[in-house]
Amino acid sequence: SMVQDPVRTLFAAPVSASFLRIEPTAHHGHCCLRADVLEHEEGPPDRLPEVVVLGNFSADDPFEVEQQDQQDQANYKFIEEQHLAMLQARLSSSPGKLQAEARHVEHVRGYEERPLQRQALDDIPVCALDALVRSSEKDEGYEVAFMRQLLRWFKHDFFAWTNAPRCEHCGSGDTKTIGATQPTPMEKQYGAGTVEVAQCSNCGMQTRFPRYNDPSKLLETRNGRCGEWANCFTLVCRALGYEARHIHDWTDHVWTEVHSDSLQRWLHADSCEAALDAPLMYEQGWGKKLTYCIAYARDHAVDVTKRYTRKFDELLTRRNDFTEKQLQQAMQAINEFAIDRSVATLPEGDRESRRTALQRRAEVEAKELEGGGTDTAKPEEQVGRTSGDAAWREQRGELGANNEAKRQALELSEKGVADAAQSAAGADSTPAQAPSEVTPTATEAAAAAAQQQRPSSAGTQALIKAKFAEYVASGLAPNEAAVRALQDVKGNAVASTSPAPS
């Protein structure tokens, strides 16, 4: 009776349980819900597993699409065909490149499929991430704090960067891309438009690297370059209840944006770099010469280039594929198509409120983009690209805008830019994390949560890691494994008789 709006309950696997207590709580003013449950499976009699319950992170986001009967589905299909025909007519006089942009709306719509979101949720260690958020002393909204931990987990624990694929014949990592070939019918089924071919320096054999574009397949392969990273991460964000955008940079990069209710704006989130709210990193850190940055969500599309530059007048000289008026007309047509099609799937009572919310946000964002933002770059925005082989980054002109940016990029290679931000903030808060350290894994997240409740020790952390490895080996998902490892150690621990050294 305390829950007025629908909420999403996340379990690593089906469980039989009796709920003992559900209570509202808060994190820096953000309303949350916590639950204690008693599982019916065998285990310690006093064990009360923790369940993290997440609703949508945006109050304006309708929770579920209303289940449609066959007649409703037929009507909706007819309406959708009308919308598509209108879009095609409106784009008929646009340049070919702009006509092709409409396909991206269809791609992001795929993130809304419930089975796909369920597949993603099964891999996310929600409880461990929530424990890290609750132990953080940073004064920010829950959705922002959770996103920081999600980015770190995705980069360091879940997805892997692929310069060239490991040899599938001898297992050697000493391979080099020598060309490309056409995908097989099976590879095409998962959206692979091309297949890179790498040759092994050890055995001389060749290995295929399909560039998959199907997020379901990427949840299995968990590797690639920025296209695969942003594609899979945007799905992960949607599965967790974030309103998310897929951002296309026409100078060959992609990333994500998520909406923050506590900040009332969209936040840049680059999973390749574990970067949050650092939009100037490409221009001022990497040294990119941006042209067009277009955002696509399930129910809108917008040109967000101004968020990523402080040199828009200079940038305009490079935007010469078509006129600005042609771009504005095409984006307006695509945006209205995305809104109309998405709103049509909502329950009648939610349609007008969603349109109003989108209009209000669009007006706020337009003022933000026109305002230009601050000219002072954050520490993490002054670092060159950290993801990918150094020679590859240098070849693309993304290793760094200056010598200092390049130095930091090489020092933080494959670690992301979070360390740069922590180092800058260290003098005013907690000691900075050394650049050589790796961000906490799901196992270490459980250990970090444990340290909030008892004196820390290397032995305790080692025990948690050992328990975690044991549960993962038995087939448990990382989320459940981390929680069980923490609970087992907590259950066996005896209350400390003296405080830990300061």
XYZ file of C-alpha atoms in Angstrom, residues 152 156-157 414-415 419 433-441 444:
16
model
C 32.960 1.554 -13.830
C 36.282 -2.934 -15.863
C 34.165 -6.027 -15.230
C 42.273 1.152 -20.648
C 41.497 2.552 -17.169
C 40.981 8.426 -12.076
C 43.118 6.594 -6.299
C 46.478 5.828 -7.882
C 46.373 5.669 -11.677
C 47.636 2.092 -11.629
C 44.723 0.838 -9.544
C 41.720 -0.808 -11.121
C 38.213 0.311 -10.223
C 36.425 -2.127 -7.848
C 35.005 -5.264 -9.435
C 35.369 -5.835 -4.412
